[in-house]
Coordinates of C-alpha atoms in Angstrom, one line a residue:
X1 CA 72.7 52.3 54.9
X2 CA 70.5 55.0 56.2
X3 CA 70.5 58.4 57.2
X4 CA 68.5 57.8 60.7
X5 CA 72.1 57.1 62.3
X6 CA 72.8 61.2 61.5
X7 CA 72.0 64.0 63.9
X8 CA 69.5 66.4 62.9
X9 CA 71.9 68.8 61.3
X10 CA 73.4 66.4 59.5
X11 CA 70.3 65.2 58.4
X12 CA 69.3 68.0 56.7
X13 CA 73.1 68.5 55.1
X14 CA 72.9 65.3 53.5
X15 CA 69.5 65.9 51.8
X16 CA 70.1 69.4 50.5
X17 CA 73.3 67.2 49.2
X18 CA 71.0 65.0 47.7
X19 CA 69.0 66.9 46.3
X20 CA 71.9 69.0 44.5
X21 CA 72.7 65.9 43.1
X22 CA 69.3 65.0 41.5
X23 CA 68.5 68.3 39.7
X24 CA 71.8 68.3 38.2
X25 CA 72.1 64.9 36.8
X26 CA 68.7 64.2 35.9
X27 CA 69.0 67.6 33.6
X28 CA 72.1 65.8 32.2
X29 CA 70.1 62.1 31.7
X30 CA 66.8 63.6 31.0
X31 CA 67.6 64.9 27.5
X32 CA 68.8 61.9 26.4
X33 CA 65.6 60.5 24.8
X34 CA 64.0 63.4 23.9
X35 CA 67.1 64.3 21.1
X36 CA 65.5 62.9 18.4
X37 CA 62.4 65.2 19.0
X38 CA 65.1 67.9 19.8
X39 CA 66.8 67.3 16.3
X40 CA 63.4 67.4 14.4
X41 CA 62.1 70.4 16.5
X42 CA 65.3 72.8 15.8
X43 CA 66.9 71.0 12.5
X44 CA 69.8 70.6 14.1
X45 CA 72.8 68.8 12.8
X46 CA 75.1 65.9 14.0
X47 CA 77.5 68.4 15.2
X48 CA 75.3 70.3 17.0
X49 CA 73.5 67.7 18.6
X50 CA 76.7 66.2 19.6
X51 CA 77.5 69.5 21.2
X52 CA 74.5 69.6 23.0
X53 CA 74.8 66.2 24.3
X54 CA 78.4 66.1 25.4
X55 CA 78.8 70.0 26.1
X56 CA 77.2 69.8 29.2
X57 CA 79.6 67.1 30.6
X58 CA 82.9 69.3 28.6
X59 CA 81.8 72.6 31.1
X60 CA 80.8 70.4 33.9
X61 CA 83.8 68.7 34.1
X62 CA 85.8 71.7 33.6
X63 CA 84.4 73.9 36.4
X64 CA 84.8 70.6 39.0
X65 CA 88.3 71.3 39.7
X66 CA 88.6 74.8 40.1
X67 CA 85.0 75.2 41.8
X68 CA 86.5 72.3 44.6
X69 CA 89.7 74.6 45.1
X70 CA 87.4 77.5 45.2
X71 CA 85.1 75.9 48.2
X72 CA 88.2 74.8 49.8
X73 CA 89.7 78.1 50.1
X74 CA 86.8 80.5 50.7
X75 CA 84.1 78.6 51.7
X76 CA 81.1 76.2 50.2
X77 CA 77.8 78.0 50.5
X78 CA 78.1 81.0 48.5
X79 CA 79.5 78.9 45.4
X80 CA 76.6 76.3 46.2
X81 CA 74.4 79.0 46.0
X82 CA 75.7 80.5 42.8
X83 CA 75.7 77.8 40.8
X84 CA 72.1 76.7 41.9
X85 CA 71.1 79.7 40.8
X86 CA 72.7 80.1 37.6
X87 CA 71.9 76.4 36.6
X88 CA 68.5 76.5 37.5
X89 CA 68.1 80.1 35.3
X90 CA 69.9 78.6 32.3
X91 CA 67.4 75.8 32.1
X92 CA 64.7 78.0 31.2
X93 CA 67.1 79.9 28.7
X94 CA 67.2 76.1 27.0
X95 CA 63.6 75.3 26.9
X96 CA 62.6 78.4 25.7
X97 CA 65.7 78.1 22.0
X98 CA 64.5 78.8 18.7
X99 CA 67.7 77.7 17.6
X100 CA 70.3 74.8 18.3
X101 CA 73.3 77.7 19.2
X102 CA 71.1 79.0 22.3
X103 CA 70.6 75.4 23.2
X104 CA 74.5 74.6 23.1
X105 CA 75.1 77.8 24.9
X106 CA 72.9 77.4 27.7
X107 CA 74.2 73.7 28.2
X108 CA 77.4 74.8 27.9
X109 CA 76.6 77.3 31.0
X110 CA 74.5 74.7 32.7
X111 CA 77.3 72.4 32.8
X112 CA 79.7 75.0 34.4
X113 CA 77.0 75.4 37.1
X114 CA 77.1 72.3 37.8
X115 CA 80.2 71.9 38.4
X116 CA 80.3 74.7 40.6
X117 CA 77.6 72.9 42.6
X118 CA 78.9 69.3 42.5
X119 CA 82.1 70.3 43.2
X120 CA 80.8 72.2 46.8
X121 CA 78.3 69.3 47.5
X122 CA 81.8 66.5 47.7
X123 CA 83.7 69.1 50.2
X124 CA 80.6 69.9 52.2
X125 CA 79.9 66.1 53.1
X126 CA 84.0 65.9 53.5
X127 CA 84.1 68.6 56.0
X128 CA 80.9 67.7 58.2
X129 CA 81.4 63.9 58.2
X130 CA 83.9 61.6 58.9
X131 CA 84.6 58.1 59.6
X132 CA 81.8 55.4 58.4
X133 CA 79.1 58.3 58.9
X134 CA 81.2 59.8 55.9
X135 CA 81.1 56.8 53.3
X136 CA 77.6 56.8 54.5
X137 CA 76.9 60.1 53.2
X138 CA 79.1 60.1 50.0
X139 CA 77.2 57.0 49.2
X140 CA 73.9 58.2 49.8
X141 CA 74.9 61.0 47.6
X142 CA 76.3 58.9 45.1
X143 CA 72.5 56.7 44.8
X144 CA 70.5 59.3 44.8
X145 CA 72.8 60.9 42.0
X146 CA 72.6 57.2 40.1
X147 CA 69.1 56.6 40.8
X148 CA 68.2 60.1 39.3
X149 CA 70.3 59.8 36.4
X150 CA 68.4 56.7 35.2
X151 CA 64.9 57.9 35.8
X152 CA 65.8 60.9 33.5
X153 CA 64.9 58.7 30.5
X154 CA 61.6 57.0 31.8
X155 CA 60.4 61.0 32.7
X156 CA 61.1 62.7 29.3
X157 CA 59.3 59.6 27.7
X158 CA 56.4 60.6 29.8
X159 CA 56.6 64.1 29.0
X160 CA 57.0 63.6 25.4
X161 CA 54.3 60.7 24.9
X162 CA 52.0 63.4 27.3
X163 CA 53.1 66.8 25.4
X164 CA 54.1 65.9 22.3
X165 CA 57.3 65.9 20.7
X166 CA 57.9 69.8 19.7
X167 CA 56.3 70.6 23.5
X168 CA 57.4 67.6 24.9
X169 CA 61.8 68.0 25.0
X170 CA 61.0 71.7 26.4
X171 CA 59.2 70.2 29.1
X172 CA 62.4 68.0 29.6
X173 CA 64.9 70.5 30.0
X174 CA 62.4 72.7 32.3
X175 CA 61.8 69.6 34.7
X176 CA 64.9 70.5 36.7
X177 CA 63.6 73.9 37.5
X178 CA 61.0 73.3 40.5
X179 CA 64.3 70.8 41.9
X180 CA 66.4 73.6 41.3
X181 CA 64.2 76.5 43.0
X182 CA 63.3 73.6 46.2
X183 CA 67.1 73.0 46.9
X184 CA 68.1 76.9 46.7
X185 CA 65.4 76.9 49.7
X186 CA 66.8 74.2 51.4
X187 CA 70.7 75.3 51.3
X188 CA 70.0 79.0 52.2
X189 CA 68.7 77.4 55.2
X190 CA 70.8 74.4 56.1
X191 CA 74.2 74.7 54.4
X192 CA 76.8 75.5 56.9
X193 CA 77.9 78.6 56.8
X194 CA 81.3 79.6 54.7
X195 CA 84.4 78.5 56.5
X196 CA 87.2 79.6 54.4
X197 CA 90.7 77.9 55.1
X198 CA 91.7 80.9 56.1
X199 CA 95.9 79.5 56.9
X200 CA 95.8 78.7 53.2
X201 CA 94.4 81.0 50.9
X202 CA 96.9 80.3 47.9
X203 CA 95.0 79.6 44.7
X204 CA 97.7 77.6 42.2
X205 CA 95.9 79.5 39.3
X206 CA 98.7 78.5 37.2
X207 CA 97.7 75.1 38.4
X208 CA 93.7 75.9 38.2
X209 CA 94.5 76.5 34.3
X210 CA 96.9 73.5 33.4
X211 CA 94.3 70.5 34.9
X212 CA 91.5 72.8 32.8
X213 CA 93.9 72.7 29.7
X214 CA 94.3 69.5 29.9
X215 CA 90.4 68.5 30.4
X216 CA 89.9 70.8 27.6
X217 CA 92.4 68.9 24.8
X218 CA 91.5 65.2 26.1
X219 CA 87.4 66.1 25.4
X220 CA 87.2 68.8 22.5
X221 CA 88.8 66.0 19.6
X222 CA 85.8 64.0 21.0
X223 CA 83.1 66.2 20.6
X224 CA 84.2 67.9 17.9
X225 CA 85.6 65.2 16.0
X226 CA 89.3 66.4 13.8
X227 CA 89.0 66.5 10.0
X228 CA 92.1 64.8 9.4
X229 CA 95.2 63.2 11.1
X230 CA 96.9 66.4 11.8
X231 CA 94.6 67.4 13.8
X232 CA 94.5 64.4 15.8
X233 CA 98.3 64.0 16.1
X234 CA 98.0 68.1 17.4
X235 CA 95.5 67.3 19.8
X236 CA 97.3 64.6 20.9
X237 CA 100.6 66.0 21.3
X238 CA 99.0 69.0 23.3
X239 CA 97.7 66.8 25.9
X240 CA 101.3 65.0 26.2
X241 CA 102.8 68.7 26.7
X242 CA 99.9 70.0 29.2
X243 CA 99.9 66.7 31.0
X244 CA 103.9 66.9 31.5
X245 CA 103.6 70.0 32.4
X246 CA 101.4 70.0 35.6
X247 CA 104.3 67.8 37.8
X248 CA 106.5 70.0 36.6
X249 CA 104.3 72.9 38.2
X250 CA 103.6 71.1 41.2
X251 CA 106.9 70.6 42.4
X252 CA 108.1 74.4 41.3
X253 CA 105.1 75.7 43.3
X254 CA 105.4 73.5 46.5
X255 CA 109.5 74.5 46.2
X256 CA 108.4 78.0 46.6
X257 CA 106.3 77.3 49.7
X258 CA 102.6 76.9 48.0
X259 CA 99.7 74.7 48.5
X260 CA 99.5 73.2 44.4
X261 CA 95.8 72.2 43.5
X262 CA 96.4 68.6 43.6
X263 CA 97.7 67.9 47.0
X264 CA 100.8 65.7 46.7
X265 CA 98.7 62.8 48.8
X266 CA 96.4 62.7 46.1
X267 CA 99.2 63.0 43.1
X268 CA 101.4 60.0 44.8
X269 CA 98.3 57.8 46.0
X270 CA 97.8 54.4 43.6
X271 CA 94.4 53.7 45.3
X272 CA 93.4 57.0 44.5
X273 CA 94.4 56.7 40.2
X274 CA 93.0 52.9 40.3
X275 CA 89.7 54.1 42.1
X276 CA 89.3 57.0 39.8
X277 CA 90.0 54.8 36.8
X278 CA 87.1 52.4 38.3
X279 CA 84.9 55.1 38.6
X280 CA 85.6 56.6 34.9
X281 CA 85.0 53.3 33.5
X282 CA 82.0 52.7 34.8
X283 CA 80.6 56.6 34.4
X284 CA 81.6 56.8 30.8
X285 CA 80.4 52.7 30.1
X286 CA 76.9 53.9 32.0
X287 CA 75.7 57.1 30.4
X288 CA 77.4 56.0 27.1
X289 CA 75.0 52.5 27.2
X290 CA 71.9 54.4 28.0
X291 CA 72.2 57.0 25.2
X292 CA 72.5 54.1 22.6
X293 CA 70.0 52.1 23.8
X294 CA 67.5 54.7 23.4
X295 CA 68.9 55.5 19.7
X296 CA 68.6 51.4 19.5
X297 CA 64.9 51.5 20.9
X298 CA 63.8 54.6 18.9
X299 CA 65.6 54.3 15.7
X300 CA 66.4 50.6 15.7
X301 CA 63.4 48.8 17.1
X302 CA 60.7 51.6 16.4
X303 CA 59.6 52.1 19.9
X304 CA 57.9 55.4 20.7
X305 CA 60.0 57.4 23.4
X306 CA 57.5 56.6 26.1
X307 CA 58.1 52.7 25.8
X308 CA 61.8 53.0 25.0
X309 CA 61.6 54.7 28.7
X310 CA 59.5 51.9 30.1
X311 CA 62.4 49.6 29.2
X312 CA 65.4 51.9 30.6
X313 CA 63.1 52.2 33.6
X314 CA 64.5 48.6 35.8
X315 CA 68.1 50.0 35.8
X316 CA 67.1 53.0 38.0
X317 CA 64.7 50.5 40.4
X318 CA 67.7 47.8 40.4
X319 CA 70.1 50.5 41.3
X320 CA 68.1 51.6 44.1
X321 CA 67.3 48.1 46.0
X322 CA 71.0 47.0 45.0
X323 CA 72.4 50.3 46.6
X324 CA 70.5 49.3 50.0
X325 CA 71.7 46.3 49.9
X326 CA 75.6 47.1 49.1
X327 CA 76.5 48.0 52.1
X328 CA 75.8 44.8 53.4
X329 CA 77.8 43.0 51.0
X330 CA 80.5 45.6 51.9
X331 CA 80.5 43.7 55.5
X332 CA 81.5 40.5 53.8
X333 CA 83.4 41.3 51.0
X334 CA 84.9 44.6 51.7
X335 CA 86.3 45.7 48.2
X336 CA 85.2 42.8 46.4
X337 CA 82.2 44.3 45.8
X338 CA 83.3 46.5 43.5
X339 CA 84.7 44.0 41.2
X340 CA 81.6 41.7 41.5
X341 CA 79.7 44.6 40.6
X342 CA 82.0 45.6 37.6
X343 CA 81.7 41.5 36.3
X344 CA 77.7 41.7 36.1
X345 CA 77.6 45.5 34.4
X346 CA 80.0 43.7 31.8
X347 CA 78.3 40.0 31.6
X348 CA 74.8 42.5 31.2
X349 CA 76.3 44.5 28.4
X350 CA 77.6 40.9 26.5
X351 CA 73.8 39.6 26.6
X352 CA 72.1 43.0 25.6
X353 CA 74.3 42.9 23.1
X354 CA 73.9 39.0 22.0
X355 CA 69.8 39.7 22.4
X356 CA 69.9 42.0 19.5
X357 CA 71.5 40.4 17.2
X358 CA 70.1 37.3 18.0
X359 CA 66.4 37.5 20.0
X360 CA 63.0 38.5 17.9
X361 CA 61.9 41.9 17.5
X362 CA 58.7 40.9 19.5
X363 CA 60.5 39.8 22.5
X364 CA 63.5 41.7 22.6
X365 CA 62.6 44.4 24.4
X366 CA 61.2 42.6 26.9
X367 CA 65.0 40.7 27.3
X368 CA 66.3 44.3 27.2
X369 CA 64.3 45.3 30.2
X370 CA 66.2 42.4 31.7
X371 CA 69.6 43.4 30.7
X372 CA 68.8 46.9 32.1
X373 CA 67.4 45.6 35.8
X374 CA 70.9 43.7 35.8
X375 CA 72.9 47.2 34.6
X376 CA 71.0 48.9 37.1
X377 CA 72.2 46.7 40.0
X378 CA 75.4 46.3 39.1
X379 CA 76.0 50.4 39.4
X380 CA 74.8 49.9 42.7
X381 CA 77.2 47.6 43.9
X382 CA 79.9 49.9 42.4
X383 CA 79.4 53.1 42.7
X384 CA 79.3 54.5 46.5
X385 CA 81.9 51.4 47.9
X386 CA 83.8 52.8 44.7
X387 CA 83.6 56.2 45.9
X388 CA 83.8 55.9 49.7
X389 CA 87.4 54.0 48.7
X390 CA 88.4 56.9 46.3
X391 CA 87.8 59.7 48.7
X392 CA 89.7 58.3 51.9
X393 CA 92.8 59.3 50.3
X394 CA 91.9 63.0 50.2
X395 CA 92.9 65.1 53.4
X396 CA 91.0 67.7 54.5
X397 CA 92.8 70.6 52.9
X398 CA 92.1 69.4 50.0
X399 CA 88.5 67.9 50.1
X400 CA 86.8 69.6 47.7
X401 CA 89.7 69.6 44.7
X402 CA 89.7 65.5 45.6
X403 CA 86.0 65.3 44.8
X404 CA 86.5 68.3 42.0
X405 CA 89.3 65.3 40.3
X406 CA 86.9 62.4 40.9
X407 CA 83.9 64.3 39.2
X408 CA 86.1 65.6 36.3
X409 CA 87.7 62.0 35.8
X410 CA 84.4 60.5 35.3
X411 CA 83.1 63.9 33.3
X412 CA 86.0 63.3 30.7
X413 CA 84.9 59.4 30.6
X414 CA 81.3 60.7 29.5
X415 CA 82.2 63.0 26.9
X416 CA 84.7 60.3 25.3
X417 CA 82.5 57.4 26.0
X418 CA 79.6 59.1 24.8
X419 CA 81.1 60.1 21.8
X420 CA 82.9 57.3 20.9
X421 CA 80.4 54.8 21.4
X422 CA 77.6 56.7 20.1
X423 CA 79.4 57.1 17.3
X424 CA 80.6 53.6 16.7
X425 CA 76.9 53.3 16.8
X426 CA 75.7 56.0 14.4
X427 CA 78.5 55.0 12.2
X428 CA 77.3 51.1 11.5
X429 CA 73.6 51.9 11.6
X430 CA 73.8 54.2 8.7
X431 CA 74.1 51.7 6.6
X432 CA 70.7 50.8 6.7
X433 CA 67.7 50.0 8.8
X434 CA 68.8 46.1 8.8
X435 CA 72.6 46.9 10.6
X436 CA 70.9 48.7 14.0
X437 CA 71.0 45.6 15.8
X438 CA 74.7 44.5 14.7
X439 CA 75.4 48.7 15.9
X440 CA 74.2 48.3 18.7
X441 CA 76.1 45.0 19.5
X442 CA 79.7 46.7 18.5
X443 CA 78.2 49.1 21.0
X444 CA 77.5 46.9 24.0
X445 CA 80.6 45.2 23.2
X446 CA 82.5 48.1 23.9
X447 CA 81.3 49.0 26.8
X448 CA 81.8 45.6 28.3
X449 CA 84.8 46.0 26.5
X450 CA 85.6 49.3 29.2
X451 CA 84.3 47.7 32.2
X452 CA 86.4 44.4 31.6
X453 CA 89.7 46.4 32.0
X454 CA 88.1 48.3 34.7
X455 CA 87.7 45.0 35.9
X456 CA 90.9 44.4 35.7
X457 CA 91.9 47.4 37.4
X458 CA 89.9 46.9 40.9
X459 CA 91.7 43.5 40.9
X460 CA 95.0 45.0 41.0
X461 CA 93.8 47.8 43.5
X462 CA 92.7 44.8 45.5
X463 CA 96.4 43.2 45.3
X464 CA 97.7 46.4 46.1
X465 CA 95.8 46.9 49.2
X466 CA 96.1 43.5 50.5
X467 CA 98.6 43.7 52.9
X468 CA 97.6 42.7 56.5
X469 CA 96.4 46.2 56.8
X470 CA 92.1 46.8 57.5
X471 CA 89.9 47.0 54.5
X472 CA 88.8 50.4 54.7
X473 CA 84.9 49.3 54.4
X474 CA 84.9 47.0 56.9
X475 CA 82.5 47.7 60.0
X476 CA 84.5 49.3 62.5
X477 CA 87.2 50.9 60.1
X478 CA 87.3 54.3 59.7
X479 CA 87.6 55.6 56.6
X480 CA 89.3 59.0 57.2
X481 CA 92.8 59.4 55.3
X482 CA 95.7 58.0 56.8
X483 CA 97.7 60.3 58.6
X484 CA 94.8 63.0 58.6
X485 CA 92.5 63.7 62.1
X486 CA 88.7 63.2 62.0
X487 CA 87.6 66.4 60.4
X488 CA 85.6 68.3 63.3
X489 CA 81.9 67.7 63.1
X490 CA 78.6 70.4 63.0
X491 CA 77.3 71.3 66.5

């Protein structure tokens, strides 16, 4: 897969794209490792530091929606714009806390912002691409996003083991800022201008607040964990009622002769649910694994954050090479190569798992360097087939919400996964020095656990699809929706 097949123009769309998606989630990945010399630095407590870790994904994933409805209606490169901006401000707001409140705050804000601009960056590529240039582009998107994402923890080792710890997690949370400032350059330049749908300028706000309700009730209970069973049964019931209620909505609103936020080709489409669920699985599995591993390797093992990095450091190389190569698999397997990819991510969380409880201290994490390369590869053979797969389904109309649902889908995975697993973690290794290794194989186990169902899941999408009609991957196919004309293309 490269980007030489693209005209200039396009070109140039696709790595503004790109680069959006590396200053935002290596901001999000970078943090990770330096939290421990965050917590020391501040004196923050468990609650805030799981605010500060999962906030940023509770606001991202909130803004995804309504930012992609936003874009679709009015236009991309103003919101683009905004969001740039304000994210890349709000970093140095974070770097620059005395106390662990600012630092929630501005990730709180960041995480909006970047929702704003993720949510522009999946229409944009919607609206100037189609066909196999477009899974082309979504999954040169979707690399560089992955390959970013784990080279955040190798970095703020780095900067940490160069700076010092106090120094060394401001450095991390100002990294993003020279990214941020380069792609506000690029997009005033190269973004196409606003096209607003101007036939359909209906909003759904009633349907803009229900899908945020609902993100809001499933993630809050996770982050901030209820004190008793009340609370969880409340919680719980409130995202029964919010999650009835949005059909309900839909079909009221299109009955009065509205456009509803989720387009009924998205709310009706099984390959669209079963490629979301994919893609949640693996999201929430992913960032969840890494943020363990480096409590594992810093708390468990000893290692100092700059060799905890060095071993997190093969998944981001693996990804890359395996994301080169996918596409080639692609030719042969067509959809299979999601599910091959989803067996090794869940065969390389088993033996990171089985390593610690099992392998010397000495060796181990040597074997976890291992595991990782293996992690690494398999997200490569998932993640842009996955998405190229999800995103066929959405019509133009509706390009950006589609990518706003995706993004919020697997935003929601992160902020449970992350604080589920991390907790199950946190939970066993406080008893004592000796139970980090059996933590951190209840862990691993989980998320193999996660990407066994998901697993599961691709196979059925497979039997689903399989019915005479062309895999939408193979050579020749093109991916746009069924039913929906080739979007029109930049001159």
């Amino acid at each position: 897969m490269s980007a030489t097949r693209f005209d200039t123009g396009r070109r140039r769309v696709i790595a503004v794209c790109m680069a959006a998606g590396t200053t935002t989630l290596l901001d999000n990945s970078v943090l990770n490792i330096a939290i421990p010399a965050l917590r020391a630095s501040l004196h923050a407590g468990p609650t805030e530091v799981q605010w500060i870790v999962a906030g940023y994904s509770l606001s991202f994933g909130l803004t995804l929606v309504p930012g992609g409805r936003l874009g679709d209606v009015h236009g991309r490169k103003t919101l683009f714009l905004a969001g740039l901006a304000t994210f890349t401000a709000v970093g140095v707001v974070a770097a620059v806390a005395t106390h662990p409140s600012v630092v929630i705050a501005a990730r709180l804000l960041q995480g909006a912002a970047a929702g704003l601009v993720n949510s522009q960056v999946i229409g944009t590529i919607q609206d100037v691409f189609s066909g196999q240039d477009r899974a082309r582009a979504l999954g040169l998107y979707a690399v560089t996003s992955g390959v970013a994402a784990a080279l955040g923890p190798p970095l703020g080792g780095a900067l940490i083991a160069a700076a010092g710890p106090d120094l060394g997690w401001r450095l991390t949370l100002l990294l993003t800022v020279p990214f941020g400032l380069a792609t506000l350059a690029l997009a005033v330049r190269y973004l196409p201008a606003p096209r607003p749908n101007a036939g359909h300028t209906d909003l759904d706000p009633v349907g803009l607040v229900l899908v945020g309700a609902l993100a809001l009730v499933v993630m809050v209970p996770f982050i901030q964990l209820p004190s008793n069973g009340a609370a969880v049964a409340a919680w719980a019931a409130a995202g029964c009622v919010v999650a009835g209620l949005i059909p309900v909505w839909q079909r009221r609103f299109i009955r009065s002769g509205g456009r509803p936020l989720l387009h009924p080709s998205l709310a009706g489409s099984a390959p669209f649910a079963l490629g979301t669920a994919v893609a949640m699985a693996q999201f929430g599995a992913s960032i969840a694994g890494s943020l363990v591993l480096t409590m594992f390797l810093q708390d468990g093992l000893g290692l100092p954050a700059v060799a905890a990095a060095v071993v997190t450091l093969p998944s981001a190389v693996a990804m890359g090479i395996s994301s080169a190569l996918a596409w080639r698999m692609v030719r042969r397997f067509g959809r299979h190569t999601v599910t091959l990819g989803l067996a090794l991510g869940a065969c390389s969380f088993l033996t990171s798992g089985l390593a610690a409880l099992r392998a010397p201290a000495s060796g181990l994490p040597v074997i976890l360097a291992l595991t990782q390369f293996c992690a690494g590869a398999a997200s490569g053979l998932i993640v842009s087939p996955n998405q190229a797969l999800v995103l066929r389904h959405a019509p133009r109309e509706a390009a950006g919400v589609a990518g706003g649902v995706l993004q919020m889908s697997q935003r929601i995975a992160a902020a449970v996964g992350v604080s589920a697993i991390s907790g199950l973690y946190l939970h066993t290794a406080a008893r004592g020095t000796a139970h980090h290794r059996s933590a951190y194989w209840h862990a691993s186990l989980t998320c193999a656990g996660v990407l066994a169902v998901a697993l599961a899941v691709s196979a059925l999408r497979g039997r689903r699809t399989d019915d005479g009609a062309p895999d939408p991957l193979e050579p020749g196919h093109d991916v746009t929706p069924r039913g929906v004309p080739h979007f029109r293309r930049m001159t």
